[in-house]
Amino acid sequence: MLEIAPSQQAAAWLGAFDKALEAGDIAAAANLFVDDCYWRDLLTFTWNVTTMEGREAIADMLKATLAATRPARWQLTGEATSDEGIIEAWFTFETAVASGQGIMRLRDGRCRTLFTAMTDLKGFEERKGATRPLGVRHKADPEREIWSEARARETRELGASEQPYCLVIGGGQGGIMLGARLRQLGVPSIVIEKNARPGDSWRKRYRTLVLHDPVWYDHLPYIPFPDNWPVFTPKDKMGDWLEMYTRVMELNYWVATRCVGASYDEAEKVWTVVVDRVGQHITLKPKHIVFATGAYGPARPIDLPGAGDFKGELLHSSQYSSGEKFRGKKTAVIGAASSGHDVCVDLWESGAEVTMIQRSPTTVVKSDTLMEVGFEIFSENALARGITTEKADMIVASTPFALVPKGQRALYDVIRTRDAAFYERLAAAGFALDFGDDETGLLMKAYRTGSGYYIDVGASDLIIDGKIGIRSGVAIKSLTVKGILFEDGSELEADAIIACTGYQSMNETVAQIVSREVADRVGPCWGLGSGVKGDPGPWQGELRNMWKPTAQEALWFHGGNLALSRFYSKYVALQIKARMEGIDTPVYGAVSNARR
Amino acid sequence: MLEIAPSQQAAAWLGAFDKALEAGDIAAAANLFVDDCYWRDLLTFTWNVTTMEGREAIADMLKATLAATRPARWQLTGEATSDEGIIEAWFTFETAVASGQGIMRLRDGRCRTLFTAMTDLKGFEERKGATRPLGVRHKADPEREIWSEARARETRELGASEQPYCLVIGGGQGGIMLGARLRQLGVPSIVIEKNARPGDSWRKRYRTLVLHDPVWYDHLPYIPFPDNWPVFTPKDKMGDWLEMYTRVMELNYWVATRCVGASYDEAEKVWTVVVDRVGQHITLKPKHIVFATGAYGPARPIDLPGAGDFKGELLHSSQYSSGEKFRGKKTAVIGAASSGHDVCVDLWESGAEVTMIQRSPTTVVKSDTLMEVGFEIFSENALARGITTEKADMIVASTPFALVPKGQRALYDVIRTRDAAFYERLAAAGFALDFGDDETGLLMKAYRTGSGYYIDVGASDLIIDGKIGIRSGVAIKSLTVKGILFEDGSELEADAIIACTGYQSMNETVAQIVSREVADRVGPCWGLGSGVKGDPGPWQGELRNMWKPTAQEALWFHGGNLALSRFYSKYVALQIKARMEGIDTPVYGAVSNARR
């Protein structure tokens, strides 16, 4: 029997799909999918970040959106590939208002997963490459305003005589990348940052912090790190890069500025936001506000009985910057996830005596291992195969969240075998290990709760060697004058306790700035609704409230690690740009507002 | 008759060449070249930047260098191409100490032009891509020095307890790019800059200055401009880019620092250099010094009879920054090349009355025209054809200087026809046009004298329209109390005179800093020895003294526009690195020291 080439099969499917959509024949379109199918869409059909799971959900979505979307010009790009019976093909298409691209995966001639994502709004394409701005009018002109004068005028006027269309609250990596995207789309925006300099959100963290993800995963849009950049970026070097990026990408970036309060006028469709800029209160009137205040929300308060009695120093990891003053002191670190481990190492390197208090089991993966088996498509090898960071981002995004656990379980089977001796030694030291409720490991913990994992860059050996003490499996009863009292009656003396107890949901920041009522209406951010501890159902299929419309009009959340911020900043910016240009943006799908 | 494919012909030639060199058969190797042949070498055989012209010169060079060079592993890269009977092929090769690459062009099976350039020193390859530094040791270590601490220590120690191996005098674009190259090669270096901030050499120039070359020609190494960068970069934006580049490339860059004096100890092989750093005298002991003090040297002094009598303001273009204070005033601009035109426009835009005094004819090309016909390989179109900036640089470098005029003459035939009406109007306005002694236009003027041309970005229309007055063809007799007296007895009243009279050779900077004797021994920089006015013979085949060994050991010149600085900074850095590592670097070919 002759095999039909993958590209031919993909073209046949895409042709049939196009025809069905063109004809408005939703049943025929839905019939092109297998039973256990998924369609993930970023804005093109739904003006939402949403995944339709199953044929019925797809049909329902098309019923609601097809007429207005008017998709057309579906075209394969490059050759399709085939792996274990699954054909993968990349394509482009258009809607009434946008150009799009996507990835489909076929099984037995029908679609298993479809991914569609907006590329550009028609007529509002980013000016780059051949369409970049000229930068100078080649004509003498006495009225000419030179670049530096235009920038100075913009800086002077925006937020004073001119109002920003969008206010980005938080000028860390997320706010900076979103600010760059918005500027490229011509959306007048201000990014406010509480620190004195761009990049301080990295610089002010603990001394030894180095990115745990490799450089290929960490690029910012527009200006990738150069080829000589180290694999793991030290925090201060990252700070310098963000500072230069903010400058050369021409962001309107207000330092030493905090948001005091914000309220939305539902009738006028405008926010009133009061900010404190270097001590001066300024009222802004943006049409949209974006919370980019960190991947998570405010620090989770340290809520331990007897905390008032403790005579030593008690601080949250977000307040910890160096172990220097703890040299020769007894220290206890509560928490056994990333920051818990990093703070323990920093304290030990500073000559403190350190005990880690582990309250629940942790997923640990050695950095070298993760680099080799977990970052395959973000690497020099991938680049050599033509998989740029942009392509790798699309590949990651093309897998619906519901299908991620399966691949991750397989990955952790490999990892546990590979590093079995390491895990045995760690367990023997009294450290409680897990790989998540369903053995899916680090990435799923990151998506579900953003907590409970550590990429080992040295702490585990210190635990194995007994250089970092470990107390695990015993709950804390209370703090005492001298230290910590456990439920089993044992005590741990400590001159200082560092609570690496994580962060609250981003919507708690909304409660502080807007109102409790709006924060509750919007509901928590992050998490998939997996039904595991810390991520209760119902199943969402996407991260709650992130990068998409929320229950509060004109209020958005943007955040995540460098990779997520890089990728999703584009879609947040496109949604805001479309609204600025008066393009109709009917949102399909319920907004997230489940409590957790 | 069957045509033999270009790649086969190229492979056959390269095989025969390899075999002849391998056998030490210099006659056979030379015989593989046509009569009117050229071999341009950047360091690989000659440890020099030099062009052998003719078979005999090639044989002489091989006699002197072949034994030590030990070339091998000649291999074609990619497919050869054929155009009008000339076959072009790219190749790589190795020597005893380095890897190299090159481009050959064959005519009737023999070599017309050969270009060989060093890629890396073996064992000292730049760490990038797959060999980039890891950036963190994945192990806890109480002695750990974090990145910011290491940088702070380096900043503190270099130039104090530790001596730089290389001192780069001048921190404009040339010094910055060279500093970046040296750092990547691990050569401890300091770049000194007289201004307060990196980029000020651009910021402090006249208000309306915008790069006349397009972005594709202007990239810096390691961090190219992003895709959204304007075609023509405004001066202040360029300044900001240089400032961020200096920071993120981790240069040891001393601002507000001037070189007071320098002397070389021939016995100890070390320089003693006194610098004034923010008012404090510091003595440095580098092994090498590089003058990167500008494409040219100090401003050419304004030497006009009666200058003392003139009651208005008299300044050199290097001192001119804005026309604002000349609003409503009568101004005269002496000089009709680039800065003369730009200053005239700036004055006119500021509301001054302007007359340009043209002392000799000027080559003028419209910017749009030059973009379309002159920058073909530095463009989006070129990128789309796979010609990156790196490849375009190699293509430019592969043409020996002796063959450039022919191509340029052909280009200017096209340009003159295309813009005939424009040139007629300009001549009708009284402006004296030329295209160089031999009709080769702008580029050859740039190489030969670095003067006498203007890329029109608006001034010519003002001259045509009479908005900028023009006095041409009449010499200045003297200045008077009120203005300028010409040889024909006419007078021009002026409240201010701006002398756009250009710059002296870079070796005049050496005279100021080292000594007259060393400056004279080294001789002038720039120019090819073309035998035209300002560039007397003998013919050099290369730019005098630029980027290569000079008559003064351990003294180097680096400069040129962004493109030349980008390309040649690599070779300056490789020469200095080789000497630092004790690699034998026998220089073949006479150094430039002809007076001009």
mmCIF file of C-alpha atoms in Angstrom, chain A residues 185-472:
data_model
loop_
_atom_site.group_PDB
_atom_site.id
_atom_site.type_symbol
_atom_site.label_atom_id
_atom_site.label_comp_id
_atom_site.label_asym_id
_atom_site.label_seq_id
_atom_site.Cartn_x
_atom_site.Cartn_y
_atom_site.Cartn_z
ATOM 1 C CA LEU A 185 1.787 48.458 18.481
ATOM 2 C CA GLY A 186 1.492 52.193 19.104
ATOM 3 C CA VAL A 187 -0.550 51.948 22.309
ATOM 4 C CA PRO A 188 0.339 54.930 24.541
ATOM 5 C CA SER A 189 1.339 53.266 27.813
ATOM 6 C CA ILE A 190 3.065 53.891 31.107
ATOM 7 C CA VAL A 191 4.756 51.167 33.129
ATOM 8 C CA ILE A 192 5.065 51.940 36.831
ATOM 9 C CA GLU A 193 7.678 50.295 39.032
ATOM 10 C CA LYS A 194 8.146 50.664 42.772
ATOM 11 C CA ASN A 195 11.935 50.303 42.648
ATOM 12 C CA ALA A 196 14.451 52.985 41.770
ATOM 13 C CA ARG A 197 15.782 51.367 38.582
ATOM 14 C CA PRO A 198 14.547 48.929 35.957
ATOM 15 C CA GLY A 199 15.953 45.525 36.863
ATOM 16 C CA ASP A 200 15.926 46.129 40.622
ATOM 17 C CA SER A 201 13.273 43.451 41.051
ATOM 18 C CA TRP A 202 16.115 41.029 40.208
ATOM 19 C CA ARG A 203 19.021 42.936 41.757
ATOM 20 C CA LYS A 204 17.342 43.193 45.160
ATOM 21 C CA ARG A 205 16.854 39.461 45.573
ATOM 22 C CA TYR A 206 19.245 37.228 47.494
ATOM 23 C CA ARG A 207 22.906 37.490 46.677
ATOM 24 C CA THR A 208 23.534 34.149 44.970
ATOM 25 C CA LEU A 209 20.398 34.062 42.816
ATOM 26 C CA VAL A 210 21.004 32.912 39.262
ATOM 27 C CA LEU A 211 18.235 32.069 36.769
ATOM 28 C CA HIS A 212 17.342 28.385 37.008
ATOM 29 C CA ASP A 213 16.185 28.249 33.388
ATOM 30 C CA PRO A 214 18.715 28.302 30.539
ATOM 31 C CA VAL A 215 19.279 31.285 28.250
ATOM 32 C CA TRP A 216 17.453 29.803 25.242
ATOM 33 C CA TYR A 217 14.263 29.777 27.310
ATOM 34 C CA ASP A 218 14.740 33.292 28.675
ATOM 35 C CA HIS A 219 15.032 35.596 25.659
ATOM 36 C CA LEU A 220 13.052 38.816 25.626
ATOM 37 C CA PRO A 221 11.177 39.764 22.450
ATOM 38 C CA TYR A 222 12.866 42.011 19.867
ATOM 39 C CA ILE A 223 16.398 41.874 21.368
ATOM 40 C CA PRO A 224 17.518 38.321 22.085
ATOM 41 C CA PHE A 225 20.481 37.754 24.378
ATOM 42 C CA PRO A 226 23.717 37.657 22.383
ATOM 43 C CA ASP A 227 25.457 34.382 21.523
ATOM 44 C CA ASN A 228 28.052 34.861 24.222
ATOM 45 C CA TRP A 229 25.464 35.235 27.013
ATOM 46 C CA PRO A 230 25.952 32.669 29.812
ATOM 47 C CA VAL A 231 23.577 29.721 30.019
ATOM 48 C CA PHE A 232 22.420 30.768 33.489
ATOM 49 C CA THR A 233 22.079 34.518 33.957
ATOM 50 C CA PRO A 234 23.160 35.968 37.326
ATOM 51 C CA LYS A 235 20.509 38.229 38.866
ATOM 52 C CA ASP A 236 22.464 41.490 38.572
ATOM 53 C CA LYS A 237 23.368 40.832 34.954
ATOM 54 C CA MET A 238 19.678 40.208 34.300
ATOM 55 C CA GLY A 239 18.931 43.488 36.049
ATOM 56 C CA ASP A 240 21.341 45.341 33.760
ATOM 57 C CA TRP A 241 19.836 43.735 30.667
ATOM 58 C CA LEU A 242 16.304 44.736 31.703
ATOM 59 C CA GLU A 243 17.507 48.264 32.390
ATOM 60 C CA MET A 244 19.104 48.651 28.968
ATOM 61 C CA TYR A 245 16.098 47.009 27.307
ATOM 62 C CA THR A 246 13.701 49.454 28.931
ATOM 63 C CA ARG A 247 15.842 52.304 27.635
ATOM 64 C CA VAL A 248 16.469 51.217 24.079
ATOM 65 C CA MET A 249 12.889 49.979 23.586
ATOM 66 C CA GLU A 250 11.813 53.502 24.619
ATOM 67 C CA LEU A 251 9.367 52.544 27.350
ATOM 68 C CA ASN A 252 7.595 55.211 29.337
ATOM 69 C CA TYR A 253 8.770 53.742 32.602
ATOM 70 C CA TRP A 254 8.107 55.511 35.878
ATOM 71 C CA VAL A 255 10.477 54.410 38.630
ATOM 72 C CA ALA A 256 9.883 54.836 42.367
ATOM 73 C CA THR A 257 6.162 54.770 41.655
ATOM 74 C CA ARG A 258 3.492 52.821 43.521
ATOM 75 C CA CYS A 259 -0.148 52.388 42.765
ATOM 76 C CA VAL A 260 -2.184 53.857 45.623
ATOM 77 C CA GLY A 261 -5.655 53.007 44.370
ATOM 78 C CA ALA A 262 -7.734 52.447 41.271
ATOM 79 C CA SER A 263 -11.428 52.494 40.402
ATOM 80 C CA TYR A 264 -13.292 51.900 37.163
ATOM 81 C CA ASP A 265 -16.065 54.072 35.825
ATOM 82 C CA GLU A 266 -18.299 51.523 34.100
ATOM 83 C CA ALA A 267 -20.265 54.257 32.318
ATOM 84 C CA GLU A 268 -17.311 56.260 31.022
ATOM 85 C CA LYS A 269 -15.176 53.133 30.509
ATOM 86 C CA VAL A 270 -12.172 54.682 32.125
ATOM 87 C CA TRP A 271 -10.014 54.002 35.181
ATOM 88 C CA THR A 272 -9.053 56.566 37.742
ATOM 89 C CA VAL A 273 -5.719 55.499 39.155
ATOM 90 C CA VAL A 274 -3.783 57.366 41.809
ATOM 91 C CA VAL A 275 -0.077 56.670 41.843
ATOM 92 C CA ASP A 276 2.620 57.877 44.199
ATOM 93 C CA ARG A 277 5.561 58.932 42.045
ATOM 94 C CA VAL A 278 8.594 59.712 44.156
ATOM 95 C CA GLY A 279 6.278 61.000 46.884
ATOM 96 C CA GLN A 280 3.978 62.964 44.617
ATOM 97 C CA HIS A 281 0.393 61.799 44.024
ATOM 98 C CA ILE A 282 -0.597 61.782 40.370
ATOM 99 C CA THR A 283 -4.009 60.809 38.986
ATOM 100 C CA LEU A 284 -4.030 58.863 35.741
ATOM 101 C CA LYS A 285 -6.992 58.076 33.501
ATOM 102 C CA PRO A 286 -6.095 54.961 31.482
ATOM 103 C CA LYS A 287 -8.691 52.921 29.587
ATOM 104 C CA HIS A 288 -7.039 49.662 30.649
ATOM 105 C CA ILE A 289 -4.893 48.543 33.544
ATOM 106 C CA VAL A 290 -2.687 45.479 33.601
ATOM 107 C CA PHE A 291 -1.439 43.884 36.799
ATOM 108 C CA ALA A 292 2.101 42.726 36.104
ATOM 109 C CA THR A 293 3.035 42.633 39.748
ATOM 110 C CA GLY A 294 4.828 39.301 39.743
ATOM 111 C CA ALA A 295 4.118 35.744 38.699
ATOM 112 C CA TYR A 296 2.214 35.456 41.938
ATOM 113 C CA GLY A 297 0.721 38.065 44.229
ATOM 114 C CA PRO A 298 1.799 39.586 47.536
ATOM 115 C CA ALA A 299 4.003 37.584 49.923
ATOM 116 C CA ARG A 300 1.978 35.023 51.865
ATOM 117 C CA PRO A 301 1.918 36.399 55.427
ATOM 118 C CA ILE A 302 3.791 34.432 58.091
ATOM 119 C CA ASP A 303 0.956 33.216 60.233
ATOM 120 C CA LEU A 304 2.518 31.166 63.035
ATOM 121 C CA PRO A 305 1.224 31.024 66.599
ATOM 122 C CA GLY A 306 3.656 32.625 69.008
ATOM 123 C CA ALA A 307 5.300 34.708 66.297
ATOM 124 C CA GLY A 308 5.095 37.690 68.623
ATOM 125 C CA ASP A 309 7.076 35.864 71.308
ATOM 126 C CA PHE A 310 10.050 35.026 69.095
ATOM 127 C CA LYS A 311 12.966 37.276 70.000
ATOM 128 C CA GLY A 312 15.070 36.590 66.922
ATOM 129 C CA GLU A 313 14.599 37.950 63.437
ATOM 130 C CA LEU A 314 11.589 36.695 61.487
ATOM 131 C CA LEU A 315 11.331 37.576 57.817
ATOM 132 C CA HIS A 316 9.707 36.486 54.572
ATOM 133 C CA SER A 317 11.982 35.333 51.745
ATOM 134 C CA SER A 318 10.920 38.393 49.742
ATOM 135 C CA GLN A 319 12.611 40.527 52.427
ATOM 136 C CA TYR A 320 15.778 38.412 52.486
ATOM 137 C CA SER A 321 18.706 39.630 50.421
ATOM 138 C CA SER A 322 21.952 38.339 51.982
ATOM 139 C CA GLY A 323 23.050 35.855 54.620
ATOM 140 C CA GLU A 324 26.032 37.953 55.627
ATOM 141 C CA LYS A 325 24.593 39.155 58.923
ATOM 142 C CA PHE A 326 23.721 35.590 59.941
ATOM 143 C CA ARG A 327 27.333 34.345 59.937
ATOM 144 C CA GLY A 328 27.815 32.044 62.931
ATOM 145 C CA LYS A 329 24.101 32.271 63.778
ATOM 146 C CA LYS A 330 21.530 29.512 64.036
ATOM 147 C CA THR A 331 18.949 29.886 61.291
ATOM 148 C CA ALA A 332 15.776 28.043 60.365
ATOM 149 C CA VAL A 333 14.230 28.195 56.928
ATOM 150 C CA ILE A 334 10.547 27.317 56.708
ATOM 151 C CA GLY A 335 9.711 25.980 53.276
ATOM 152 C CA ALA A 336 11.379 23.479 50.985
ATOM 153 C CA ALA A 337 10.615 24.801 47.513
ATOM 154 C CA SER A 338 12.848 26.950 45.267
ATOM 155 C CA SER A 339 13.337 29.960 47.481
ATOM 156 C CA GLY A 340 13.673 27.735 50.587
ATOM 157 C CA HIS A 341 16.551 25.871 48.986
ATOM 158 C CA ASP A 342 18.225 28.975 47.604
ATOM 159 C CA VAL A 343 18.031 30.795 50.926
ATOM 160 C CA CYS A 344 19.478 27.750 52.728
ATOM 161 C CA VAL A 345 22.457 27.683 50.362
ATOM 162 C CA ASP A 346 22.999 31.402 50.721
ATOM 163 C CA LEU A 347 22.923 31.122 54.525
ATOM 164 C CA TRP A 348 25.284 28.148 54.520
ATOM 165 C CA GLU A 349 27.704 29.918 52.184
ATOM 166 C CA SER A 350 27.607 32.875 54.563
ATOM 167 C CA GLY A 351 28.674 30.652 57.461
ATOM 168 C CA ALA A 352 25.324 30.285 59.211
ATOM 169 C CA GLU A 353 24.057 27.071 60.766
ATOM 170 C CA VAL A 354 20.980 26.164 58.715
ATOM 171 C CA THR A 355 17.995 23.894 59.228
ATOM 172 C CA MET A 356 15.324 23.563 56.571
ATOM 173 C CA ILE A 357 11.818 22.898 57.864
ATOM 174 C CA GLN A 358 9.971 20.925 55.222
ATOM 175 C CA ARG A 359 6.201 21.061 55.639
ATOM 176 C CA SER A 360 5.200 19.071 52.568
ATOM 177 C CA PRO A 361 7.063 16.937 50.039
ATOM 178 C CA THR A 362 9.004 18.627 47.246
ATOM 179 C CA THR A 363 9.651 17.782 43.612
ATOM 180 C CA VAL A 364 13.402 18.042 43.042
ATOM 181 C CA VAL A 365 15.076 17.774 39.644
ATOM 182 C CA LYS A 366 18.780 18.200 39.008
ATOM 183 C CA SER A 367 19.431 21.194 36.777
ATOM 184 C CA ASP A 368 21.749 19.246 34.449
ATOM 185 C CA THR A 369 19.119 16.573 34.006
ATOM 186 C CA LEU A 370 16.371 19.046 33.273
ATOM 187 C CA MET A 371 18.624 20.816 30.778
ATOM 188 C CA GLU A 372 19.265 17.581 28.933
ATOM 189 C CA VAL A 373 15.811 16.035 28.933
ATOM 190 C CA GLY A 374 13.424 18.892 29.691
ATOM 191 C CA PHE A 375 14.606 21.808 27.584
ATOM 192 C CA GLU A 376 15.165 19.918 24.376
ATOM 193 C CA ILE A 377 13.464 22.517 22.161
ATOM 194 C CA PHE A 378 15.126 25.462 23.907
ATOM 195 C CA SER A 379 18.801 24.682 23.250
ATOM 196 C CA GLU A 380 21.672 25.059 20.801
ATOM 197 C CA ASN A 381 20.751 21.672 19.390
ATOM 198 C CA ALA A 382 17.237 22.876 18.705
ATOM 199 C CA LEU A 383 18.570 26.036 17.059
ATOM 200 C CA ALA A 384 20.776 23.871 14.848
ATOM 201 C CA ARG A 385 17.613 22.033 13.775
ATOM 202 C CA GLY A 386 15.921 25.346 12.935
ATOM 203 C CA ILE A 387 13.807 25.524 16.082
ATOM 204 C CA THR A 388 14.164 29.149 17.077
ATOM 205 C CA THR A 389 12.811 30.424 20.369
ATOM 206 C CA GLU A 390 9.744 31.743 18.515
ATOM 207 C CA LYS A 391 9.055 28.318 17.034
ATOM 208 C CA ALA A 392 9.668 26.560 20.337
ATOM 209 C CA ASP A 393 7.169 28.917 21.987
ATOM 210 C CA MET A 394 4.566 27.943 19.406
ATOM 211 C CA ILE A 395 5.277 24.237 19.903
ATOM 212 C CA VAL A 396 4.805 24.575 23.665
ATOM 213 C CA ALA A 397 1.613 26.592 23.231
ATOM 214 C CA SER A 398 0.186 24.129 20.724
ATOM 215 C CA THR A 399 -0.214 21.386 23.304
ATOM 216 C CA PRO A 400 -3.460 21.809 25.251
ATOM 217 C CA PHE A 401 -2.940 21.886 29.011
ATOM 218 C CA ALA A 402 -5.028 18.726 29.357
ATOM 219 C CA LEU A 403 -2.425 16.743 27.414
ATOM 220 C CA VAL A 404 0.647 18.076 29.201
ATOM 221 C CA PRO A 405 0.485 15.666 32.213
ATOM 222 C CA LYS A 406 0.859 12.579 30.036
ATOM 223 C CA GLY A 407 4.111 13.768 28.476
ATOM 224 C CA GLN A 408 5.387 14.973 31.826
ATOM 225 C CA ARG A 409 4.698 11.602 33.492
ATOM 226 C CA ALA A 410 6.780 9.901 30.814
ATOM 227 C CA LEU A 411 9.539 12.481 31.316
ATOM 228 C CA TYR A 412 9.618 11.845 35.067
ATOM 229 C CA ASP A 413 9.826 8.107 34.543
ATOM 230 C CA VAL A 414 13.036 8.823 32.657
ATOM 231 C CA ILE A 415 14.286 11.294 35.254
ATOM 232 C CA ARG A 416 13.632 9.022 38.233
ATOM 233 C CA THR A 417 15.516 6.168 36.633
ATOM 234 C CA ARG A 418 18.370 8.356 35.532
ATOM 235 C CA ASP A 419 18.887 9.987 38.928
ATOM 236 C CA ALA A 420 17.751 7.082 41.147
ATOM 237 C CA ALA A 421 20.906 7.111 43.284
ATOM 238 C CA PHE A 422 20.605 10.853 43.848
ATOM 239 C CA TYR A 423 16.967 10.532 44.943
ATOM 240 C CA GLU A 424 17.847 7.650 47.287
ATOM 241 C CA ARG A 425 20.535 9.689 48.997
ATOM 242 C CA LEU A 426 18.246 12.668 49.339
ATOM 243 C CA ALA A 427 15.490 10.520 50.878
ATOM 244 C CA ALA A 428 18.037 8.895 53.186
ATOM 245 C CA ALA A 429 18.938 12.373 54.487
ATOM 246 C CA GLY A 430 15.316 12.725 55.645
ATOM 247 C CA PHE A 431 14.097 14.870 52.766
ATOM 248 C CA ALA A 432 10.533 14.143 51.620
ATOM 249 C CA LEU A 433 10.313 13.808 47.853
ATOM 250 C CA ASP A 434 7.321 13.662 45.571
ATOM 251 C CA PHE A 435 6.557 14.173 41.912
ATOM 252 C CA GLY A 436 3.115 15.634 42.352
ATOM 253 C CA ASP A 437 -0.238 13.980 43.076
ATOM 254 C CA ASP A 438 -0.194 12.255 39.706
ATOM 255 C CA GLU A 439 3.577 11.841 39.254
ATOM 256 C CA THR A 440 3.729 14.607 36.682
ATOM 257 C CA GLY A 441 6.554 16.509 38.306
ATOM 258 C CA LEU A 442 7.768 20.059 38.241
ATOM 259 C CA LEU A 443 6.062 21.717 35.283
ATOM 260 C CA MET A 444 2.560 20.659 36.348
ATOM 261 C CA LYS A 445 3.244 21.905 39.887
ATOM 262 C CA ALA A 446 4.325 25.194 38.338
ATOM 263 C CA TYR A 447 1.095 25.496 36.343
ATOM 264 C CA ARG A 448 -1.197 24.261 39.111
ATOM 265 C CA THR A 449 0.109 26.044 42.184
ATOM 266 C CA GLY A 450 3.413 27.637 41.285
ATOM 267 C CA SER A 451 4.935 25.984 44.335
ATOM 268 C CA GLY A 452 6.464 22.805 45.751
ATOM 269 C CA TYR A 453 9.443 22.270 43.470
ATOM 270 C CA TYR A 454 13.178 22.908 43.267
ATOM 271 C CA ILE A 455 15.587 22.734 40.326
ATOM 272 C CA ASP A 456 18.729 21.563 42.074
ATOM 273 C CA VAL A 457 21.670 23.879 41.574
ATOM 274 C CA GLY A 458 23.595 22.709 44.642
ATOM 275 C CA ALA A 459 21.363 22.639 47.710
ATOM 276 C CA SER A 460 20.504 18.954 47.516
ATOM 277 C CA ASP A 461 24.139 17.905 47.951
ATOM 278 C CA LEU A 462 24.330 20.062 51.070
ATOM 279 C CA ILE A 463 21.237 18.304 52.423
ATOM 280 C CA ILE A 464 22.652 14.883 51.513
ATOM 281 C CA ASP A 465 25.938 15.787 53.229
ATOM 282 C CA GLY A 466 24.136 17.068 56.312
ATOM 283 C CA LYS A 467 25.454 20.595 55.832
ATOM 284 C CA ILE A 468 21.894 21.833 55.640
ATOM 285 C CA GLY A 469 19.876 20.192 58.422
ATOM 286 C CA ILE A 470 16.425 18.941 57.522
ATOM 287 C CA ARG A 471 13.273 18.638 59.657
ATOM 288 C CA SER A 472 10.544 16.977 57.689
#
